[in-house]
PDB file of C-alpha atoms in Angstrom:
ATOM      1  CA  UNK A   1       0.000   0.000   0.000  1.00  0.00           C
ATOM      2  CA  UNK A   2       1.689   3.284  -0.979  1.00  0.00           C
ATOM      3  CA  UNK A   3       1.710   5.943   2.169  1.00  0.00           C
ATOM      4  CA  UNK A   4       1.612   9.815   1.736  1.00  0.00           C
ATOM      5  CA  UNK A   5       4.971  11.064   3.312  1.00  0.00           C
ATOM      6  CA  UNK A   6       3.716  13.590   4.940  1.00  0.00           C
ATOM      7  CA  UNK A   7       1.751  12.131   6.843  1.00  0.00           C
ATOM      8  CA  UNK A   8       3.930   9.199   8.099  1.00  0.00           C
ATOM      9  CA  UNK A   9       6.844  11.783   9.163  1.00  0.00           C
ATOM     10  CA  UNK A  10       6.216  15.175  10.475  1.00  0.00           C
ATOM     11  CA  UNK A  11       8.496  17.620   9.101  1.00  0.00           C
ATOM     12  CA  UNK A  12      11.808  19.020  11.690  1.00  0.00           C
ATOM     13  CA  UNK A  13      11.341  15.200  13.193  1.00  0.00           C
ATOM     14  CA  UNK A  14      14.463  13.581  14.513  1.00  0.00           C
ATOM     15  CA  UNK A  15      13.070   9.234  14.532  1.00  0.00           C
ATOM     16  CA  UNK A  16      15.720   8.173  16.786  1.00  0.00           C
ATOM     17  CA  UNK A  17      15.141   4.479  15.988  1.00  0.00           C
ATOM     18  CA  UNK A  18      17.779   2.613  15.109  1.00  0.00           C
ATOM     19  CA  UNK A  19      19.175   2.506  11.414  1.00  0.00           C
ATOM     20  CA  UNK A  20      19.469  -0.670   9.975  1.00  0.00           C
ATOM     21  CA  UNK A  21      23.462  -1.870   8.937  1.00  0.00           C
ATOM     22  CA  UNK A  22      23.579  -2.382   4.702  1.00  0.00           C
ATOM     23  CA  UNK A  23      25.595  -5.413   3.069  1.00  0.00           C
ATOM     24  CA  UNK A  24      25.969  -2.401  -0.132  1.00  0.00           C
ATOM     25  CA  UNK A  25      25.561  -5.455  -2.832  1.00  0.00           C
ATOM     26  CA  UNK A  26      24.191  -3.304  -5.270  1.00  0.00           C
ATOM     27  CA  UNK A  27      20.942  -6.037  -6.344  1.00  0.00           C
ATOM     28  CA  UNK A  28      19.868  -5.048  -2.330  1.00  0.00           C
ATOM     29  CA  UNK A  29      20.077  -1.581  -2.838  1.00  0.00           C
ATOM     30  CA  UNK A  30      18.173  -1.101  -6.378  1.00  0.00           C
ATOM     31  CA  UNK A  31      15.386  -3.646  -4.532  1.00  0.00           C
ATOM     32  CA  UNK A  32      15.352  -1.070  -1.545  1.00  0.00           C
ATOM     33  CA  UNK A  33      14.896   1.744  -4.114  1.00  0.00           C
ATOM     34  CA  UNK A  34      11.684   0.595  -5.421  1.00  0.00           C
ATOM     35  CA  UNK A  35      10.938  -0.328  -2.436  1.00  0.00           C
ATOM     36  CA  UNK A  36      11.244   2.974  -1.236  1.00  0.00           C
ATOM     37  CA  UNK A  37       9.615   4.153  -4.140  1.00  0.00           C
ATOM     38  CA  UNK A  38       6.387   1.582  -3.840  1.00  0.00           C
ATOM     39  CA  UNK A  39       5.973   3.022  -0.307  1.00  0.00           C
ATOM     40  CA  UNK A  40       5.919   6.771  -1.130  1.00  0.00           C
ATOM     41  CA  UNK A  41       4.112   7.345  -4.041  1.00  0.00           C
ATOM     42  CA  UNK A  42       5.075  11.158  -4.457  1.00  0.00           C
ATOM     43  CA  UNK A  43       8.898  10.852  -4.438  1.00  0.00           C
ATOM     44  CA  UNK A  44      10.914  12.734  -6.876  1.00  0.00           C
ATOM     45  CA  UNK A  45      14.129  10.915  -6.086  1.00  0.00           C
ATOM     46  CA  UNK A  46      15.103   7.798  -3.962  1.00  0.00           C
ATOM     47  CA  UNK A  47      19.380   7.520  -3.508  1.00  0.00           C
ATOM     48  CA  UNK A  48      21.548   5.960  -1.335  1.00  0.00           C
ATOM     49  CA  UNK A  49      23.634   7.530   0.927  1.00  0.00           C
ATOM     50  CA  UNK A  50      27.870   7.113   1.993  1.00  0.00           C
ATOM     51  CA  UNK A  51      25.828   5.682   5.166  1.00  0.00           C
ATOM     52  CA  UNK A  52      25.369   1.767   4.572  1.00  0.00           C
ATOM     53  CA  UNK A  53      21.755   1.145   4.936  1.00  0.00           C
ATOM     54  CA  UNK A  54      20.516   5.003   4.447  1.00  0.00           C
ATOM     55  CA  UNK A  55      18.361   6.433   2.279  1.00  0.00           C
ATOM     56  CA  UNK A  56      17.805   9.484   0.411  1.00  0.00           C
ATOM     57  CA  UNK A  57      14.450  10.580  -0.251  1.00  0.00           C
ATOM     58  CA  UNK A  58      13.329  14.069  -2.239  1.00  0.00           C
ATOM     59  CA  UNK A  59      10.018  15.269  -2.091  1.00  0.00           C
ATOM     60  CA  UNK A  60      10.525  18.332  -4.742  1.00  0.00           C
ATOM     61  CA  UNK A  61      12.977  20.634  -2.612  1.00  0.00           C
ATOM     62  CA  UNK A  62      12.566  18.982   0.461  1.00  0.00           C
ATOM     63  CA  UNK A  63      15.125  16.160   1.599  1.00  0.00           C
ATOM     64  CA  UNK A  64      14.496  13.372   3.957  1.00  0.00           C
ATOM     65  CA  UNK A  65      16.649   9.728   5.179  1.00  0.00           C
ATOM     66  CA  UNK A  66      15.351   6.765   5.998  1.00  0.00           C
ATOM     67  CA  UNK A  67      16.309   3.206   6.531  1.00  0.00           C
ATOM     68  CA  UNK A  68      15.934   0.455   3.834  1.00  0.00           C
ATOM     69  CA  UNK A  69      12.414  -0.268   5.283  1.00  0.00           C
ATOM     70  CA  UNK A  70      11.353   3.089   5.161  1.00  0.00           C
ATOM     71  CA  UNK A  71      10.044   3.537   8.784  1.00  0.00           C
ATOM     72  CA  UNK A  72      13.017   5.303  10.648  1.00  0.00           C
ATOM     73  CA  UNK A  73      14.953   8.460   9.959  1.00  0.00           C
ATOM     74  CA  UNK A  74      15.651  11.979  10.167  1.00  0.00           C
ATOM     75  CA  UNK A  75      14.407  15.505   7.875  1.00  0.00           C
ATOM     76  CA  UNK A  76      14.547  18.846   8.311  1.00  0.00           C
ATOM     77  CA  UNK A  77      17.067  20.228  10.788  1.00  0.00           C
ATOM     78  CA  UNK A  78      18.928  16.880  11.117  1.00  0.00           C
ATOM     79  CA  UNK A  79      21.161  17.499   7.901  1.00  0.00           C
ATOM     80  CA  UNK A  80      23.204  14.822   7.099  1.00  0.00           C
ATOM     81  CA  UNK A  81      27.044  15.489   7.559  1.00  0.00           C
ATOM     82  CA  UNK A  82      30.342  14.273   6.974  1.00  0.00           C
ATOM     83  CA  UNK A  83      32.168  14.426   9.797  1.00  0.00           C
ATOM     84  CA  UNK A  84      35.677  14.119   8.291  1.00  0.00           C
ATOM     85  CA  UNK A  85      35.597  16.701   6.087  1.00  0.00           C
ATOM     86  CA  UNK A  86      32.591  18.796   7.598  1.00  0.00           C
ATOM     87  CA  UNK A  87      30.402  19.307   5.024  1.00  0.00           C
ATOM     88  CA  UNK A  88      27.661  19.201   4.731  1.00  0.00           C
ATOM     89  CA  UNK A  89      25.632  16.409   2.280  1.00  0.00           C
ATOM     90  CA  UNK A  90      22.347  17.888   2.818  1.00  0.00           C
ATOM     91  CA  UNK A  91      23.022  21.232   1.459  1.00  0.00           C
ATOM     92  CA  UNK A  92      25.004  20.161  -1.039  1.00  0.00           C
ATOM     93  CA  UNK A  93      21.967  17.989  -2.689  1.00  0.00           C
ATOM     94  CA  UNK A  94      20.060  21.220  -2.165  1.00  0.00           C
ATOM     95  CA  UNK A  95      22.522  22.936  -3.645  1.00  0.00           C
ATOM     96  CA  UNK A  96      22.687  20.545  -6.810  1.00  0.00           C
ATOM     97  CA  UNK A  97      18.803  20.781  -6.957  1.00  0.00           C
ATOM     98  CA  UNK A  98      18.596  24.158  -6.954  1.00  0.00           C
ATOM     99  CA  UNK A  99      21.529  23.946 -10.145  1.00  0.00           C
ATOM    100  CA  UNK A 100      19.346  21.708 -11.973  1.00  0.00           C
ATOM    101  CA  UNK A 101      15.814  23.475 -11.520  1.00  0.00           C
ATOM    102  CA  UNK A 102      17.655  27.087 -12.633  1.00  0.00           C
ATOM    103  CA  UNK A 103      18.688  25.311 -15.681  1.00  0.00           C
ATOM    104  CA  UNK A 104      15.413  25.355 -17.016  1.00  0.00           C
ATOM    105  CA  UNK A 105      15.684  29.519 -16.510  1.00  0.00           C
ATOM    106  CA  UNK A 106      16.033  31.445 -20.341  1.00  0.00           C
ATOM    107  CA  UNK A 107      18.250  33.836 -19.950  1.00  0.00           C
ATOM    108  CA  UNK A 108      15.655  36.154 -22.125  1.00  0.00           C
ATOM    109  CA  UNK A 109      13.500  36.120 -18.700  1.00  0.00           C
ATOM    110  CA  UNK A 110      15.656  37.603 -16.216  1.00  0.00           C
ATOM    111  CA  UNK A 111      15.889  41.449 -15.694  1.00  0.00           C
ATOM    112  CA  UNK A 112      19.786  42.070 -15.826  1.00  0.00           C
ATOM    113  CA  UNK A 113      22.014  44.670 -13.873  1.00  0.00           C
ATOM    114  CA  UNK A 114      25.782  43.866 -14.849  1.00  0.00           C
ATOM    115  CA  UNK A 115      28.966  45.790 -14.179  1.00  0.00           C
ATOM    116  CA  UNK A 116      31.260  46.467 -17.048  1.00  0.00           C
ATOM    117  CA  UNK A 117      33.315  43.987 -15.956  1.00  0.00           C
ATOM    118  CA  UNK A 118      31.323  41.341 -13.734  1.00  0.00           C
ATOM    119  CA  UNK A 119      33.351  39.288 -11.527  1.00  0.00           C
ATOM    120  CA  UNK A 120      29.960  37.957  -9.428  1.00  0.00           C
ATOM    121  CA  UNK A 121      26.628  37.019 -11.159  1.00  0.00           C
ATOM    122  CA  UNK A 122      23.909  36.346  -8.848  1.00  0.00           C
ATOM    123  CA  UNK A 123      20.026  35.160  -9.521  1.00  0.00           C
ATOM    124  CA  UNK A 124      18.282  37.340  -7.287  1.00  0.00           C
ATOM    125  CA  UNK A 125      14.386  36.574  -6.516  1.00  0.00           C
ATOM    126  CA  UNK A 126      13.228  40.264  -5.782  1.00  0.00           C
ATOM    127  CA  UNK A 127       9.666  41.542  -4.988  1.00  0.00           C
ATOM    128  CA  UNK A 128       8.970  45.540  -5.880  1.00  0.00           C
ATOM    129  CA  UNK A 129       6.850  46.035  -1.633  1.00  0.00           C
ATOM    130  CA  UNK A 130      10.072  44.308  -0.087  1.00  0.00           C
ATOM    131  CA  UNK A 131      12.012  46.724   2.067  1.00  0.00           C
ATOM    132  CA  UNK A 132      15.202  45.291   1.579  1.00  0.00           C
ATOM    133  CA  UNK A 133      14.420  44.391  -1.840  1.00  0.00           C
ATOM    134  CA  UNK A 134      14.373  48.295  -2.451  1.00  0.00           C
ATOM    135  CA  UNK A 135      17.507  48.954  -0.155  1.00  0.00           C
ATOM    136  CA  UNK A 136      19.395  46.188  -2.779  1.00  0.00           C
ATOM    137  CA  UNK A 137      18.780  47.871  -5.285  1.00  0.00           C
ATOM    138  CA  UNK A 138      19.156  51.235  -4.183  1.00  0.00           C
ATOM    139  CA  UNK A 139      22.862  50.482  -3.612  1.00  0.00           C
ATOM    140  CA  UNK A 140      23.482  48.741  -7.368  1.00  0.00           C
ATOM    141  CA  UNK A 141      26.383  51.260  -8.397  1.00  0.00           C
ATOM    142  CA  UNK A 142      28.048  49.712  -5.295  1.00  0.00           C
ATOM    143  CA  UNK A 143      27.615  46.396  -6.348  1.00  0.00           C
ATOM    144  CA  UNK A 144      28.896  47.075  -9.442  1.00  0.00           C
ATOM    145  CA  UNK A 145      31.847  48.828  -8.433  1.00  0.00           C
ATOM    146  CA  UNK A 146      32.915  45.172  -6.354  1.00  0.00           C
ATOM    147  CA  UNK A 147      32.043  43.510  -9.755  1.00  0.00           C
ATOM    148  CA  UNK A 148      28.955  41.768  -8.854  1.00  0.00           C
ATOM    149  CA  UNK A 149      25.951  41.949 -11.271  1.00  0.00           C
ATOM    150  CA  UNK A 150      22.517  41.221 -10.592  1.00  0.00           C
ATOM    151  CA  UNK A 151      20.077  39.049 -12.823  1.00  0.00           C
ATOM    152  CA  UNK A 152      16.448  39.255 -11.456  1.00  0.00           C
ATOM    153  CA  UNK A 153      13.471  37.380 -11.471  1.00  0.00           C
ATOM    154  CA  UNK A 154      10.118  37.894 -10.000  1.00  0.00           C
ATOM    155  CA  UNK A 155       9.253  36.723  -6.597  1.00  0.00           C
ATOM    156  CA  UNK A 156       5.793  38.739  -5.501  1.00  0.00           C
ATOM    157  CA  UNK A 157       5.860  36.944  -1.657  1.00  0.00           C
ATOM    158  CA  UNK A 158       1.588  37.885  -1.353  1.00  0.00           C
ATOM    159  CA  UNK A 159       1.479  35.596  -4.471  1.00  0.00           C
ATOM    160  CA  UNK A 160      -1.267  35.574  -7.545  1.00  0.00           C
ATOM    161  CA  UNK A 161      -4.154  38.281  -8.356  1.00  0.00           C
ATOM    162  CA  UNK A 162      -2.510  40.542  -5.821  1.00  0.00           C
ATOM    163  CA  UNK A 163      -1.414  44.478  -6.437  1.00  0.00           C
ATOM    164  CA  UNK A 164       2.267  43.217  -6.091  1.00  0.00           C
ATOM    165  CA  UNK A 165       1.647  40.591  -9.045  1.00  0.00           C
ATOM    166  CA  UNK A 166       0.509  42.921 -11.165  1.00  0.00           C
ATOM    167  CA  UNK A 167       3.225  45.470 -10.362  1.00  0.00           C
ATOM    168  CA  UNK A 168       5.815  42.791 -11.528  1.00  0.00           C
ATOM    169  CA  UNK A 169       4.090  41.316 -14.584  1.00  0.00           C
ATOM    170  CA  UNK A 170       3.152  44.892 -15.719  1.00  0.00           C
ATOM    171  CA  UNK A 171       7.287  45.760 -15.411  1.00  0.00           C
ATOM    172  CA  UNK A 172       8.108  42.021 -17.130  1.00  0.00           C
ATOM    173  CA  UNK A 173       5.430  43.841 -20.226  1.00  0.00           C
ATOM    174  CA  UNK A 174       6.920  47.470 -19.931  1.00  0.00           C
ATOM    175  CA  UNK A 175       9.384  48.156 -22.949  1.00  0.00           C
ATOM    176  CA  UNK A 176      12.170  49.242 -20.878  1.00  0.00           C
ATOM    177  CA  UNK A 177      11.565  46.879 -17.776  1.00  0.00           C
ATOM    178  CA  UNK A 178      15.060  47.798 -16.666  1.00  0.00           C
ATOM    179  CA  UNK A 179      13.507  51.435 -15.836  1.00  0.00           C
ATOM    180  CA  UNK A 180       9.852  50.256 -14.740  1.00  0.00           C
ATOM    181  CA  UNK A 181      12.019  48.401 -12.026  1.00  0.00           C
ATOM    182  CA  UNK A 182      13.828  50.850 -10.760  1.00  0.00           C
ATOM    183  CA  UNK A 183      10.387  53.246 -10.571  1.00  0.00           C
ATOM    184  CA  UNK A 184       8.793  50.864  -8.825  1.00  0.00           C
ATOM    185  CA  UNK A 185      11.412  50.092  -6.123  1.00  0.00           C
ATOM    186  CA  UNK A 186      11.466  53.974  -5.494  1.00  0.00           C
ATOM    187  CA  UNK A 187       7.874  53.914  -4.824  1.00  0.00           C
ATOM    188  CA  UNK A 188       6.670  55.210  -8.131  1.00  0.00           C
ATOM    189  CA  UNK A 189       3.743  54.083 -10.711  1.00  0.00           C
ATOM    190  CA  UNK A 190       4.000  51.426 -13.301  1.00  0.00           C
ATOM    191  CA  UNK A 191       1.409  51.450 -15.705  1.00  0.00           C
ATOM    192  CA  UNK A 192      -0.532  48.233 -15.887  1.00  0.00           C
ATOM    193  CA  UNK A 193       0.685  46.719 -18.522  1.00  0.00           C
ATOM    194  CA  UNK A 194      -0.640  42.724 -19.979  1.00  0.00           C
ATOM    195  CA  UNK A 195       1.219  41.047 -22.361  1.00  0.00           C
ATOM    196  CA  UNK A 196       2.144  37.224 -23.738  1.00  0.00           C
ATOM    197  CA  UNK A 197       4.400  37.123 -20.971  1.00  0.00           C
ATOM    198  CA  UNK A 198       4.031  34.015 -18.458  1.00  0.00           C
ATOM    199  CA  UNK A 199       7.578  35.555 -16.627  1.00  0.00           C
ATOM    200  CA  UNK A 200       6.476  36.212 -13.263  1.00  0.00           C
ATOM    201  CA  UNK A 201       4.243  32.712 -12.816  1.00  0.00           C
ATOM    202  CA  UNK A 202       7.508  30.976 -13.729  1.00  0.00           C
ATOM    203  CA  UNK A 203       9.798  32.683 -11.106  1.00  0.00           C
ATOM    204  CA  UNK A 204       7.362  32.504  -8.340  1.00  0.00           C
ATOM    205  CA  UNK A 205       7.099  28.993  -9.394  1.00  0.00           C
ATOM    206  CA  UNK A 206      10.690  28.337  -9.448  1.00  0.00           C
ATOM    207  CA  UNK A 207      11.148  30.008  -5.955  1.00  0.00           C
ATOM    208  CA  UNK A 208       8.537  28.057  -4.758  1.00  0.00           C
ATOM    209  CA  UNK A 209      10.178  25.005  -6.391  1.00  0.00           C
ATOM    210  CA  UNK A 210      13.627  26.113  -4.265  1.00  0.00           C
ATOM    211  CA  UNK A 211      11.735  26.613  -0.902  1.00  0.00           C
ATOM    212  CA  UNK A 212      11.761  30.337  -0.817  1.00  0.00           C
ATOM    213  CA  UNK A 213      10.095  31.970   1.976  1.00  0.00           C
ATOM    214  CA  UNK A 214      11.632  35.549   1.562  1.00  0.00           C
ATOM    215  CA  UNK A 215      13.448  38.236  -0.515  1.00  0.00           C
ATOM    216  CA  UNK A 216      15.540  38.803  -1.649  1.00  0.00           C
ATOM    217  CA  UNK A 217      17.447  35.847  -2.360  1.00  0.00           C
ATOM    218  CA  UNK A 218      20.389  35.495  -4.012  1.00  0.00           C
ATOM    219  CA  UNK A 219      21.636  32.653  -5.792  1.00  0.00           C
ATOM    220  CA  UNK A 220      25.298  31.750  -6.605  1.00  0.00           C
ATOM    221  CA  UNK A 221      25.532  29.881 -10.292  1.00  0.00           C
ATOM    222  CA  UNK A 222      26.726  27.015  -7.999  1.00  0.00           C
ATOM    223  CA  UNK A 223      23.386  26.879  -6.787  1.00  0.00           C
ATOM    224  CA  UNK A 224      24.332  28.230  -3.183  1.00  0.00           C
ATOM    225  CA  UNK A 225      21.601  30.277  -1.284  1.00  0.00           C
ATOM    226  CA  UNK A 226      22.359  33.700   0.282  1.00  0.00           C
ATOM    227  CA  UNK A 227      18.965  34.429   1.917  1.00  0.00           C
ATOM    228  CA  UNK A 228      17.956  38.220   2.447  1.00  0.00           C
ATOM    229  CA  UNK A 229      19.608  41.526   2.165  1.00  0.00           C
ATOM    230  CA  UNK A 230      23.570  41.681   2.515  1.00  0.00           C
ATOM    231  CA  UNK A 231      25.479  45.139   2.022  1.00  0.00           C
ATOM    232  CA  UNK A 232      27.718  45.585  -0.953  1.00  0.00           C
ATOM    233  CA  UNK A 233      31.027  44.430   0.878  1.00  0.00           C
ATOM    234  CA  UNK A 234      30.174  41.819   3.177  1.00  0.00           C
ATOM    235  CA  UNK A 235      28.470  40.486  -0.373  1.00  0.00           C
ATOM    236  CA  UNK A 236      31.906  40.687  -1.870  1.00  0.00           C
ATOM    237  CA  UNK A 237      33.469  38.914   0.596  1.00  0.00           C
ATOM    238  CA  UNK A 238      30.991  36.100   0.782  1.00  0.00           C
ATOM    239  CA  UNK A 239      31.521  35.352  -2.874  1.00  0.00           C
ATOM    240  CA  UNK A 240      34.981  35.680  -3.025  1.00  0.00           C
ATOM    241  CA  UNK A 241      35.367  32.981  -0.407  1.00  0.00           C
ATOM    242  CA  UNK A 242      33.025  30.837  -1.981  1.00  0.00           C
ATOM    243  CA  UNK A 243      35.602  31.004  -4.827  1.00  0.00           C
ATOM    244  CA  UNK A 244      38.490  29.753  -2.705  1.00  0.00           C
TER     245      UNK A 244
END
């Protein structure tokens, strides 16, 4: 009988059931995959693990483990680590998710700020009411003079047939959306505008698709998530350790 994941593990839940030990023959584990994948119908993705006997299962952006039988393990805050090396395995399968679903973005769609010479290029989900959102792009020159560039897509946080929505798909139809941008993050009127345009359904689908809860959010072409507003150098000198 397939089971709704959901319900049979609530979400931030450490099961702290014992894990059962794996032989790794490789007949076991494809069995336990569609095992895994019998017993919870709407799984995107069913993997094993560097842990013998541990499962990987991905419900769109969300990540869960769980023994071959499918009854014990851990989500949510209980990322899974290595210890010898310290990173982190759970944000790096976000992190390879979030590469693959912004693959899918045409570069045609996104709403670009770039520096003569870019060193940086972030994906930034922006929404035209957020405070911080404004204060962003208020300070762009000073971006660009650290050599990051900004490519943005729409992220209206109230969601559909709201004033925000409009806002944003009526700048995605405006001829120079580069300028209806910038008016609207100062507080100013964009006309409402309609067009062919299905931009803004796709980026708030995307960010929904990523687990956004807030802007802005900026994401590295690595697929690396800096959530919310960070001033011009502290930005720089995120990225340019990420680099090293």
């Amino acid at each position: 009988m397939k089971t709704n994941f959901l319900r049979r593990i609530a979400p931030l839940t450490l099961l702290l059931a014992p894990i059962v030990l794996y032989s790794g023959d490789s007949a076991d584990i494809q069995a336990d995959i569609a095992q895994l994948r019998e017993k919870y119908a709407n799984v995107d993705d069913v993997r094993p693990t560097p842990v013998p006997g541990l499962y990987e299962l991905r419900f769109g952006y969300r990540i869960a483990y769980v023994d071959a039988s499918g009854q014990f393990g851990f989500l949510g805050s209980g990322d899974l680590q290595d210890v010898s090396s310290g990173e982190n395995l759970t944000e790096s399968r976000r992190a390879e998710v979030r590469r693959e679903l912004l693959a899918s973005l045409d570069q045609w769609d996104t709403l670009d700020f770039l520096p003569d010479k870019t060193e940086h290029e972030l994906l930034v989900f922006t929404d035209v009411d957020c405070g911080y959102c404004r204060r962003l792009h208020q300070q762009m020159a000073e971006y660009h003079e650290l050599g990051i560039g900004m490519r943005y897509v729409a992220f209206p946080r109230s969601g559909p047939d709201t004033d925000s929505w409009t806002t944003m798909q009526s700048i995605w139809c405006s001829n120079d959306r580069r300028e209806a941008l910038t008016v609207a993050k100062a507080g100013g009127f964009v006309p409402e505008r309609q067009c062919d345009s299905v931009s803004v359904e796709r980026h708030f689908e995307l960010g929904r698709q990523i687990g956004l809860s807030g802007t802005p959010a900026l994401l590295t072409p690595g697929g690396e998530l800096i959530p919310g507003y960070v001033p011009p150098v502290r930005l720089a000198a995120i990225l340019n350790e990420t680099d090293d």
